[in-house]
Short mmCIF file of C-alpha atoms and ligand atoms in Angstrom, two decimals:
data_model
loop_
_atom_site.label_atom_id
_atom_site.label_comp_id
_atom_site.label_asym_id
_atom_site.label_seq_id
_atom_site.Cartn_x
_atom_site.Cartn_y
_atom_site.Cartn_z
CA MET A 10 -49.89 17.38 52.55
CA GLU A 11 -46.56 17.15 53.39
CA ILE A 12 -45.00 13.77 52.26
CA ASP A 13 -42.14 12.46 53.91
CA LEU A 14 -40.00 10.47 51.65
CA LYS A 15 -37.51 7.63 52.58
CA ARG A 16 -33.79 8.76 53.76
CA CYS A 17 -32.35 7.13 50.80
CA PHE A 18 -33.84 9.60 48.15
CA SER A 19 -31.50 12.25 49.79
CA GLU A 20 -28.37 10.03 49.20
CA PRO A 21 -26.33 10.60 45.95
CA LEU A 22 -26.43 6.87 45.39
CA LEU A 23 -29.79 7.36 44.05
CA GLU A 24 -29.43 10.82 42.38
CA VAL A 25 -26.36 9.55 40.17
CA MET A 26 -28.33 8.18 37.09
CA ASN A 27 -30.26 11.43 37.06
CA PHE A 28 -27.16 13.35 37.68
CA LEU A 29 -25.34 12.00 34.35
CA ASN A 30 -28.60 12.36 32.34
CA GLU A 31 -28.95 16.00 33.15
CA VAL A 32 -25.61 16.99 32.44
CA VAL A 33 -25.56 15.22 29.07
CA LEU A 34 -28.67 17.19 28.29
CA ARG A 35 -27.08 20.37 29.76
CA TYR A 36 -23.91 19.59 27.50
CA PRO A 37 -25.45 18.32 24.47
CA ARG A 38 -22.14 19.86 22.31
CA ALA A 39 -19.99 17.61 24.51
CA VAL A 40 -18.60 14.38 23.45
CA SER A 41 -20.14 11.75 26.14
CA PHE A 42 -18.25 8.57 27.38
CA ALA A 43 -21.01 8.41 30.16
CA PRO A 44 -23.57 6.56 28.55
CA GLY A 45 -23.25 2.59 28.73
CA ARG A 46 -25.56 2.27 26.02
CA PRO A 47 -25.74 -0.24 22.71
CA ALA A 48 -24.72 1.92 19.56
CA GLU A 49 -27.98 2.22 17.29
CA VAL A 50 -26.48 1.47 14.10
CA HIS A 51 -27.51 -2.09 15.10
CA PHE A 52 -30.81 -2.11 16.40
CA GLU A 53 -32.97 -2.52 13.26
CA VAL A 54 -35.91 -1.96 15.31
CA ALA A 55 -38.69 -1.62 12.24
CA ALA A 56 -37.14 -5.17 10.70
CA SER A 57 -37.55 -7.13 14.20
CA LEU A 58 -40.90 -5.87 15.03
CA ASP A 59 -41.88 -7.26 11.20
CA LYS A 60 -40.39 -10.48 12.27
CA VAL A 61 -43.41 -10.94 15.08
CA ALA A 62 -45.02 -13.10 12.49
CA ARG A 63 -42.33 -15.61 12.57
CA PHE A 64 -42.96 -15.89 16.16
CA VAL A 65 -46.69 -16.31 15.67
CA GLU A 66 -45.96 -18.87 13.21
CA TYR A 67 -43.86 -21.19 15.57
CA ARG A 68 -45.89 -21.14 18.72
CA ALA A 69 -49.03 -22.03 16.33
CA ALA A 70 -47.31 -24.91 14.89
CA ALA A 71 -46.03 -25.77 19.05
CA THR A 72 -49.20 -25.39 20.70
CA GLY A 73 -51.79 -26.21 17.74
CA ALA A 74 -53.42 -22.66 18.32
CA SER A 75 -54.38 -20.79 15.08
CA PRO A 76 -51.84 -17.92 13.92
CA ALA A 77 -55.00 -15.68 15.29
CA ALA A 78 -55.45 -17.14 18.56
CA VAL A 79 -51.83 -16.80 19.17
CA TYR A 80 -51.97 -13.20 18.06
CA SER A 81 -55.10 -12.84 20.61
CA ASP A 82 -52.66 -14.22 23.24
CA LEU A 83 -49.91 -11.83 22.71
CA GLY A 84 -52.41 -9.29 23.50
CA GLN A 85 -53.67 -11.00 26.39
CA TYR A 86 -52.15 -10.97 29.74
CA ASN A 87 -50.00 -13.99 29.92
CA ARG A 88 -47.84 -16.73 31.36
CA THR A 89 -46.00 -15.02 34.80
CA ASN A 90 -42.66 -16.29 33.87
CA GLY A 91 -42.74 -15.75 30.25
CA ILE A 92 -43.20 -17.41 26.74
CA ILE A 93 -39.95 -17.90 25.38
CA ASN A 94 -38.30 -20.18 27.74
CA ASP A 95 -37.68 -22.47 25.60
CA LEU A 96 -35.91 -20.27 23.20
CA ILE A 97 -33.78 -18.94 25.45
CA ALA A 98 -32.90 -22.54 27.26
CA ARG A 99 -31.60 -23.22 23.64
CA GLN A 100 -29.71 -19.81 23.07
CA VAL A 101 -27.88 -20.09 26.70
CA ALA A 102 -27.09 -23.87 25.77
CA ALA A 103 -25.48 -22.83 22.37
CA ASP A 104 -23.94 -19.62 23.54
CA GLU A 105 -22.97 -19.98 26.68
CA GLY A 106 -22.61 -23.75 27.45
CA ILE A 107 -25.68 -23.09 30.29
CA ARG A 108 -27.50 -26.03 30.71
CA ALA A 109 -31.01 -24.81 31.69
CA ASP A 110 -34.46 -26.23 31.71
CA ALA A 111 -37.02 -23.72 30.49
CA ALA A 112 -39.19 -24.21 33.43
CA ALA A 113 -35.88 -22.88 35.59
CA ILE A 114 -35.91 -19.08 33.63
CA VAL A 115 -38.32 -16.29 34.28
CA VAL A 116 -38.57 -13.80 31.16
CA THR A 117 -38.10 -10.31 32.94
CA SER A 118 -38.52 -6.71 31.86
CA GLY A 119 -35.07 -5.59 31.68
CA CYS A 120 -32.51 -7.65 33.72
CA GLN A 121 -33.18 -5.08 36.24
CA GLU A 122 -36.55 -6.22 37.17
CA GLY A 123 -34.70 -9.46 37.77
CA MET A 124 -32.51 -8.03 40.40
CA ALA A 125 -35.48 -6.51 42.14
CA ILE A 126 -37.30 -10.10 42.07
CA LEU A 127 -34.63 -11.46 43.85
CA LEU A 128 -33.95 -8.51 46.05
CA ALA A 129 -37.64 -8.65 47.16
CA GLY A 130 -38.14 -12.56 47.07
CA LEU A 131 -34.70 -13.85 48.69
CA PHE A 132 -33.82 -11.31 51.32
CA ASP A 133 -34.88 -10.65 55.16
CA PRO A 134 -33.84 -6.92 55.40
CA ALA A 135 -33.24 -7.52 59.02
CA ARG A 136 -31.14 -10.20 58.72
CA ASP A 137 -29.93 -10.64 55.53
CA VAL A 138 -27.04 -9.01 53.52
CA LEU A 139 -25.97 -8.77 49.83
CA LEU A 140 -22.16 -8.76 49.13
CA VAL A 141 -21.42 -6.43 46.13
CA SER A 142 -18.09 -6.37 43.96
CA ASP A 143 -17.21 -2.67 44.15
CA PRO A 144 -17.06 -0.31 42.59
CA THR A 145 -20.75 -1.93 40.53
CA TYR A 146 -23.48 -1.16 38.57
CA ILE A 147 -25.89 1.53 40.73
CA GLY A 148 -28.68 -0.54 39.79
CA ILE A 149 -27.93 -2.93 42.21
CA THR A 150 -26.69 -0.80 44.79
CA GLY A 151 -29.15 1.65 44.62
CA LEU A 152 -31.93 -1.26 44.22
CA ALA A 153 -31.09 -2.33 47.47
CA ARG A 154 -30.77 0.61 49.24
CA ILE A 155 -34.42 1.71 48.40
CA LEU A 156 -35.53 -2.05 49.55
CA GLY A 157 -33.72 -1.34 52.80
CA ILE A 158 -31.25 -4.60 52.22
CA ARG A 159 -27.96 -3.83 53.59
CA THR A 160 -24.86 -4.18 51.00
CA VAL A 161 -21.43 -5.15 51.96
CA ALA A 162 -18.82 -3.99 49.53
CA VAL A 163 -15.97 -6.45 48.14
CA PRO A 164 -12.95 -4.97 46.59
CA SER A 165 -12.71 -5.72 43.12
CA GLY A 166 -9.12 -5.36 41.66
CA PRO A 167 -7.87 -5.59 38.11
CA ARG A 168 -8.62 -9.30 37.38
CA GLY A 169 -12.20 -9.10 39.22
CA LEU A 170 -13.28 -10.47 42.47
CA ASP A 171 -11.17 -12.61 44.40
CA ALA A 172 -12.27 -15.50 46.69
CA ALA A 173 -10.24 -15.36 49.77
CA ALA A 174 -11.65 -11.53 50.28
CA VAL A 175 -15.38 -12.42 49.23
CA GLU A 176 -14.98 -15.30 52.11
CA ALA A 177 -13.29 -12.56 54.60
CA ALA A 178 -16.22 -10.44 54.09
CA ILE A 179 -18.60 -13.35 54.87
CA GLU A 180 -16.95 -13.67 58.05
CA GLU A 181 -17.57 -10.43 59.18
CA VAL A 182 -21.03 -10.64 58.09
CA ASP A 183 -21.17 -13.63 60.46
CA ALA A 184 -19.25 -11.91 63.31
CA ALA A 185 -21.91 -9.29 63.05
CA GLY A 186 -25.03 -11.71 63.34
CA ARG A 187 -25.89 -11.15 60.18
CA ARG A 188 -26.50 -13.51 56.83
CA ALA A 189 -24.18 -12.98 54.05
CA ARG A 190 -27.39 -14.18 51.74
CA ALA A 191 -25.72 -13.61 48.23
CA LEU A 192 -22.81 -12.09 46.30
CA TYR A 193 -23.69 -10.05 43.36
CA ASP A 194 -21.01 -9.63 40.49
CA ILE A 195 -20.20 -9.03 37.00
CA PRO A 196 -17.62 -11.19 36.03
CA ASP A 197 -17.48 -10.66 32.62
CA PHE A 198 -16.16 -7.01 31.00
CA ASN A 199 -17.10 -5.55 34.24
CA ASN A 200 -19.56 -2.36 34.50
CA PRO A 201 -17.89 -0.08 35.27
CA MET A 202 -14.05 -1.41 35.21
CA GLY A 203 -13.88 -3.16 32.03
CA THR A 204 -12.14 -5.87 33.99
CA ARG A 205 -13.08 -10.11 33.52
CA MET A 206 -12.16 -12.70 36.28
CA PRO A 207 -9.94 -15.46 34.91
CA LEU A 208 -11.14 -19.05 35.03
CA ALA A 209 -9.35 -20.21 38.13
CA ALA A 210 -10.50 -17.55 40.03
CA ARG A 211 -14.21 -18.32 39.00
CA ARG A 212 -13.64 -22.22 40.02
CA ALA A 213 -12.23 -20.76 43.26
CA LEU A 214 -14.97 -18.29 43.98
CA LEU A 215 -17.83 -21.40 43.23
CA ASP A 216 -16.19 -23.60 45.52
CA MET A 217 -15.84 -21.09 48.21
CA ALA A 218 -19.90 -19.82 47.88
CA ARG A 219 -21.02 -23.68 48.11
CA ARG A 220 -18.95 -23.92 50.94
CA ARG A 221 -20.21 -21.14 52.77
CA GLY A 222 -23.75 -21.76 51.49
CA VAL A 223 -23.88 -18.30 49.87
CA LEU A 224 -25.76 -17.49 46.09
CA ILE A 225 -23.90 -16.11 43.38
CA PHE A 226 -26.17 -13.29 41.23
CA GLU A 227 -24.15 -13.57 38.26
CA ASP A 228 -25.14 -10.50 35.74
CA ASN A 229 -24.03 -10.95 32.45
CA PRO A 230 -25.06 -8.11 29.87
CA TYR A 231 -21.80 -8.17 28.37
CA GLY A 232 -20.45 -11.66 27.90
CA MET A 233 -20.68 -11.76 24.22
CA PHE A 234 -19.23 -8.39 23.77
CA PHE A 235 -15.70 -9.88 23.57
CA TYR A 236 -12.79 -8.83 21.15
CA GLU A 237 -9.74 -10.87 21.73
CA GLY A 238 -9.92 -14.91 21.63
CA GLU A 239 -12.54 -17.06 22.85
CA PRO A 240 -15.12 -16.38 25.92
CA LEU A 241 -14.75 -17.75 29.30
CA PRO A 242 -17.08 -20.14 30.44
CA THR A 243 -19.67 -18.15 33.16
CA LEU A 244 -19.91 -18.89 36.45
CA LYS A 245 -23.21 -20.55 35.71
CA ALA A 246 -21.73 -22.69 33.11
CA LEU A 247 -19.12 -24.05 35.77
CA ASP A 248 -21.57 -24.41 38.45
CA GLU A 249 -22.35 -27.74 39.67
CA GLN A 250 -24.10 -27.13 42.94
CA GLY A 251 -26.66 -24.69 42.17
CA VAL A 252 -25.18 -22.11 43.32
CA VAL A 253 -25.29 -19.06 40.74
CA VAL A 254 -28.52 -17.62 39.85
CA TYR A 255 -27.52 -15.99 36.29
CA LEU A 256 -29.10 -12.59 35.18
CA GLY A 257 -29.66 -12.41 31.38
CA SER A 258 -30.16 -9.32 29.21
CA PHE A 259 -31.09 -8.55 25.68
CA SER A 260 -30.46 -4.79 26.17
CA LYS A 261 -27.07 -5.05 24.60
CA THR A 262 -27.05 -7.93 22.25
CA LEU A 263 -30.44 -6.85 20.85
CA PHE A 264 -32.01 -3.27 21.83
CA PRO A 265 -32.99 -2.02 25.53
CA GLY A 266 -36.23 -0.67 24.39
CA LEU A 267 -37.47 -4.41 24.28
CA ARG A 268 -36.71 -4.29 27.97
CA LEU A 269 -36.32 -8.02 27.93
CA GLY A 270 -33.97 -9.69 30.49
CA TYR A 271 -34.28 -13.12 32.23
CA LEU A 272 -33.30 -15.00 35.32
CA ILE A 273 -32.26 -18.53 35.31
CA ALA A 274 -32.79 -19.84 38.78
CA ASP A 275 -32.68 -23.58 38.66
CA GLN A 276 -32.08 -24.15 42.41
CA GLU A 277 -34.34 -26.75 44.10
CA VAL A 278 -36.57 -25.71 46.61
CA ALA A 279 -39.53 -26.79 48.28
CA ALA A 280 -42.51 -25.77 46.91
CA THR A 281 -44.61 -23.67 49.51
CA PRO A 282 -47.97 -24.43 50.25
CA VAL A 283 -50.70 -21.95 48.48
CA THR A 284 -53.21 -22.30 51.26
CA ALA A 285 -53.57 -23.18 55.33
CA ALA A 286 -55.80 -26.13 54.05
CA THR A 287 -52.91 -27.64 51.52
CA ALA A 288 -49.96 -26.88 54.24
CA ALA A 289 -52.22 -28.89 56.71
CA THR A 290 -52.70 -31.79 54.56
CA VAL A 291 -48.69 -32.00 53.21
CA ALA A 292 -46.74 -34.28 55.45
CA THR A 293 -43.46 -33.02 56.23
CA ALA A 294 -41.96 -36.07 53.79
CA ASP A 295 -43.77 -35.44 50.90
CA VAL A 296 -42.56 -31.91 50.58
CA ARG A 297 -43.30 -31.28 47.02
CA ARG A 298 -39.85 -29.62 45.15
CA THR A 299 -40.17 -27.18 42.82
CA SER A 300 -37.27 -24.78 41.18
CA LEU A 301 -36.51 -21.52 42.71
CA ALA A 302 -37.73 -20.25 39.29
CA SER A 303 -41.38 -21.04 39.82
CA GLU A 304 -41.40 -20.08 43.33
CA LEU A 305 -40.18 -16.72 42.31
CA SER A 306 -43.05 -16.27 39.70
CA LYS A 307 -45.06 -15.43 43.13
CA VAL A 308 -42.42 -12.31 43.25
CA LYS A 309 -42.89 -11.37 39.70
CA SER A 310 -46.81 -11.67 39.43
CA LEU A 311 -46.68 -8.75 41.97
CA THR A 312 -44.38 -6.34 40.17
CA THR A 313 -44.89 -6.68 36.47
CA VAL A 314 -47.52 -9.21 36.19
CA ASN A 315 -45.98 -10.65 33.14
CA THR A 316 -43.22 -9.28 30.91
CA SER A 317 -44.57 -7.97 27.86
CA PRO A 318 -45.74 -10.73 25.20
CA LEU A 319 -45.41 -8.95 22.43
CA LEU A 320 -41.85 -7.83 22.94
CA GLN A 321 -41.17 -11.26 24.12
CA ALA A 322 -42.24 -12.16 20.40
CA VAL A 323 -39.88 -9.77 18.83
CA ALA A 324 -37.18 -11.66 20.97
CA GLY A 325 -38.30 -14.86 20.00
CA ALA A 326 -38.53 -14.14 16.63
CA ILE A 327 -35.03 -12.85 16.37
CA LEU A 328 -33.99 -16.32 18.19
CA LEU A 329 -35.69 -18.17 15.44
CA GLU A 330 -34.19 -16.51 12.80
CA ASN A 331 -30.73 -17.24 13.79
CA ASP A 332 -31.55 -20.84 14.85
CA GLY A 333 -31.57 -20.07 18.15
CA SER A 334 -28.25 -18.54 18.70
CA LEU A 335 -27.09 -14.84 19.13
CA ARG A 336 -23.56 -15.78 17.75
CA PRO A 337 -24.41 -14.74 13.94
CA LEU A 338 -25.89 -11.32 15.11
CA MET A 339 -22.75 -10.75 17.24
CA ARG A 340 -20.45 -11.51 14.66
CA ARG A 341 -22.06 -8.39 12.72
CA LYS A 342 -21.35 -6.24 15.54
CA LEU A 343 -18.19 -6.62 17.28
CA PRO A 344 -16.16 -5.28 14.99
CA PHE A 345 -17.43 -1.84 15.49
CA TYR A 346 -17.09 -2.55 19.29
CA ARG A 347 -13.87 -3.60 18.84
CA ALA A 348 -12.88 -0.78 16.72
CA ASN A 349 -13.64 2.14 19.10
CA ARG A 350 -12.23 -0.12 21.89
CA ASP A 351 -8.79 0.15 19.66
CA ARG A 352 -9.94 3.50 19.09
CA MET A 353 -9.99 4.87 22.38
CA LEU A 354 -6.86 2.78 23.50
CA ALA A 355 -4.63 4.59 20.55
CA CYS A 356 -5.91 7.82 21.52
CA LEU A 357 -5.36 7.39 25.07
CA ALA A 358 -1.78 6.59 24.52
CA ALA A 359 -1.32 9.16 21.93
CA GLN A 360 -2.67 11.95 24.08
CA LEU A 361 -2.14 10.71 27.60
CA ALA A 362 1.00 8.13 27.74
CA GLY A 363 3.14 9.02 31.06
CA VAL A 364 0.38 11.46 32.76
CA ALA A 365 -2.37 8.87 32.94
CA SER A 366 -2.54 5.09 32.92
CA TRP A 367 -5.40 2.71 31.79
CA ASN A 368 -6.62 -0.83 31.22
CA ARG A 369 -6.92 -3.11 28.02
CA PRO A 370 -10.30 -4.38 28.20
CA ASP A 371 -11.01 -7.52 26.48
CA GLY A 372 -14.46 -6.86 25.90
CA GLY A 373 -17.50 -5.06 26.77
CA PHE A 374 -18.01 -1.49 26.71
CA PHE A 375 -16.06 0.49 29.49
CA LEU A 376 -12.33 0.97 30.58
CA THR A 377 -10.89 2.62 33.11
CA VAL A 378 -8.46 5.24 33.66
CA ASP A 379 -6.36 6.11 36.79
CA LEU A 380 -5.23 10.12 36.68
CA PRO A 381 -2.89 12.02 38.72
CA PHE A 382 -5.47 13.92 40.69
CA GLU A 383 -9.13 13.23 42.32
CA PHE A 384 -12.01 13.54 39.34
CA ASP A 385 -15.33 14.33 41.70
CA ALA A 386 -18.73 16.01 40.44
CA ASP A 387 -17.08 19.10 40.00
CA CYS A 388 -14.65 18.12 37.83
CA LEU A 389 -17.16 16.09 35.84
CA GLU A 390 -19.06 19.61 35.41
CA THR A 391 -15.50 21.57 34.39
CA CYS A 392 -14.84 19.15 31.90
CA ALA A 393 -18.20 19.25 30.16
CA ARG A 394 -18.87 22.77 30.31
CA ASP A 395 -15.29 24.30 29.52
CA PHE A 396 -13.93 21.13 27.59
CA GLY A 397 -16.87 19.46 25.69
CA VAL A 398 -16.20 15.96 27.22
CA ILE A 399 -18.23 13.99 29.39
CA CYS A 400 -16.68 11.39 31.90
CA CYS A 401 -18.11 9.36 34.94
CA PRO A 402 -15.95 9.74 38.21
CA MET A 403 -15.48 5.95 39.10
CA SER A 404 -16.42 7.27 42.94
CA PHE A 405 -20.11 7.27 41.49
CA PHE A 406 -20.07 3.56 41.52
CA ALA A 407 -18.16 2.79 44.54
CA LEU A 408 -19.34 2.09 48.05
CA ALA A 409 -15.77 2.36 49.48
CA PRO A 410 -13.46 5.37 49.15
CA GLY A 411 -10.32 4.34 46.75
CA ARG A 412 -11.52 5.35 43.47
CA GLU A 413 -11.44 8.95 43.96
CA ARG A 414 -8.39 9.09 40.60
CA GLN A 415 -10.42 6.49 38.72
CA ILE A 416 -13.02 7.86 35.85
CA ARG A 417 -15.04 5.45 33.64
CA LEU A 418 -14.97 6.08 30.12
CA SER A 419 -17.51 4.11 27.69
CA PHE A 420 -16.40 3.51 24.04
CA SER A 421 -20.01 2.05 23.11
CA TYR A 422 -21.90 4.66 22.01
CA VAL A 423 -19.76 7.04 20.18
CA THR A 424 -18.48 7.26 16.61
CA GLU A 425 -14.46 7.05 16.12
CA GLU A 426 -14.20 10.60 14.96
CA GLN A 427 -15.88 11.44 18.34
CA ILE A 428 -13.39 9.23 20.64
CA GLU A 429 -10.90 10.96 19.14
CA GLU A 430 -12.13 14.36 19.31
CA GLY A 431 -13.33 13.72 23.22
CA ILE A 432 -9.86 12.05 24.45
CA ALA A 433 -8.17 14.73 22.97
CA ARG A 434 -10.39 17.39 25.21
CA LEU A 435 -10.26 14.91 28.06
CA ALA A 436 -6.55 15.24 27.51
CA GLY A 437 -6.27 18.84 27.81
CA PHE A 438 -8.29 18.85 30.72
CA VAL A 439 -6.32 16.34 32.45
CA ARG A 440 -2.82 18.08 31.45
CA GLY A 441 -4.18 21.34 32.51
CA ARG A 442 -5.20 19.98 36.12
CA ALA A 443 -2.04 17.88 36.45
CA GLY A 444 0.12 20.91 35.45
CA ILE A 445 1.56 19.44 32.14
CA ARG A 446 2.23 21.77 29.01
CA ARG A 447 0.23 21.14 26.17
CA ARG A 448 2.07 18.82 23.60
CA PRO A 449 3.13 20.29 20.64
CA PHE A 450 0.91 19.20 17.72
CA SER A 451 2.02 16.04 15.96
CA PRO A 452 -0.21 14.17 13.44
CA THR A 453 0.85 10.82 15.12
CA ALA A 454 -0.92 11.81 18.12
CA ARG A 455 -3.89 12.70 16.85
CA THR A 456 -4.61 9.75 14.89
CA GLY A 457 -3.06 7.31 17.78
CA SER A 458 -1.50 5.33 14.73
C1 PLP B 520 -24.13 -4.42 34.74
C2 PLP B 520 -25.52 -4.24 34.06
N1 PLP B 520 -26.69 -5.12 34.87
C3 PLP B 520 -27.85 -4.76 34.34
C4 PLP B 520 -28.06 -3.63 33.33
C5 PLP B 520 -29.49 -3.53 32.91
O1 PLP B 520 -29.75 -4.54 32.03
P1 PLP B 520 -31.53 -4.04 31.38
O2 PLP B 520 -31.39 -3.11 30.65
O3 PLP B 520 -31.58 -5.65 30.79
O4 PLP B 520 -32.49 -4.00 32.67
C6 PLP B 520 -27.22 -3.02 32.77
C7 PLP B 520 -27.50 -1.57 31.94
O5 PLP B 520 -26.47 -0.78 31.94
C8 PLP B 520 -25.79 -3.14 33.58
O6 PLP B 520 -24.79 -2.56 32.97
#
């Protein structure tokens, strides 16, 4: 039988992740600056699994059930919106200054599921449009494409999104007879750019979104990876009007194999009547109010049913062990990531000063390099095959043209030695392409000091 697939299956957007994985597998000896993975040296997987008893003890005390009953419960289907919501509420309050009720949290199978719940639950594809900062994470644009939801790109600059540009995009969507339902952005240590939105711009964006009645989906997997000073308040922490739905993830702070994330959706909405009979008896005046999270549980119940209780128990135990905060854990991890960022910056300065330029991210996993020529999929292949280094064309993450001369470099999943070697190899390719003679060897250039 011939199966005809949706048109989007043949579009490059859906191919990017597979393509990158495949290049990495084909050139195993190449240094890869492609993956946005956290470094495994910090995972402590076995020790984390051993901590489940800690969570069981906590839950037994909280519910009055025996430890054996709690263990059984972890093996059973469980509450749709999660079982560690109280611990997540405590953690975001301690670490991010976000005040959210446990009932306003949906624990998801990775923050990727949170995006799927929001798009599937809140968008009418015939009318609603998702605005996205451009370039952006393919997880959202690819998903929107599969679900048939239109995306409109809003250009993101070195300081992230600008409220006026977002408002202009909303006006265009309105003029086309559609509705801008939400804006997706990663204000902190953006993937792919490594940029961060300043505080004043955050406030301006919130004001504008409230005025325009547009939700903001704030995706924040990298916010706790800050290498200079203190973090800025998230949009959600600043949000007093219920504009922001927050997407959190434990993939980078703990480890991605947990597949654990969460939504904070504390907006008040009218509870939808469950049956025609209840609908008929509910007078308009006493329509029950509930949280958006509670309504979204209907979508979650039809995607993953519930997030693995066992894996929630692992994260719950880690949170309990750290008094409800991830900061103690992060303090141990940050020096590694900061050193990698600094090493990459130093190597770029030593190898490519005057030839290319790059930003200096205050945190996160990525930085952007501007090259003197276009870097496309062929360049990626040549670089991997002939120079032994893999980097991502920024155009892979972009909806609009204009990013052809940029690449994204990830410094999270490499050692300092690999960074040194990889940047030297990249410089070989860039200098060759740009027609610049190789620099004579200098020990300072190699160490970048
Ligand atoms: C911006 C962004 N959002 C979401 C995710 C996925 O998060 P999770 O592993 O929690 O699904 C990633 C992963 O790289 C990411 O970079």
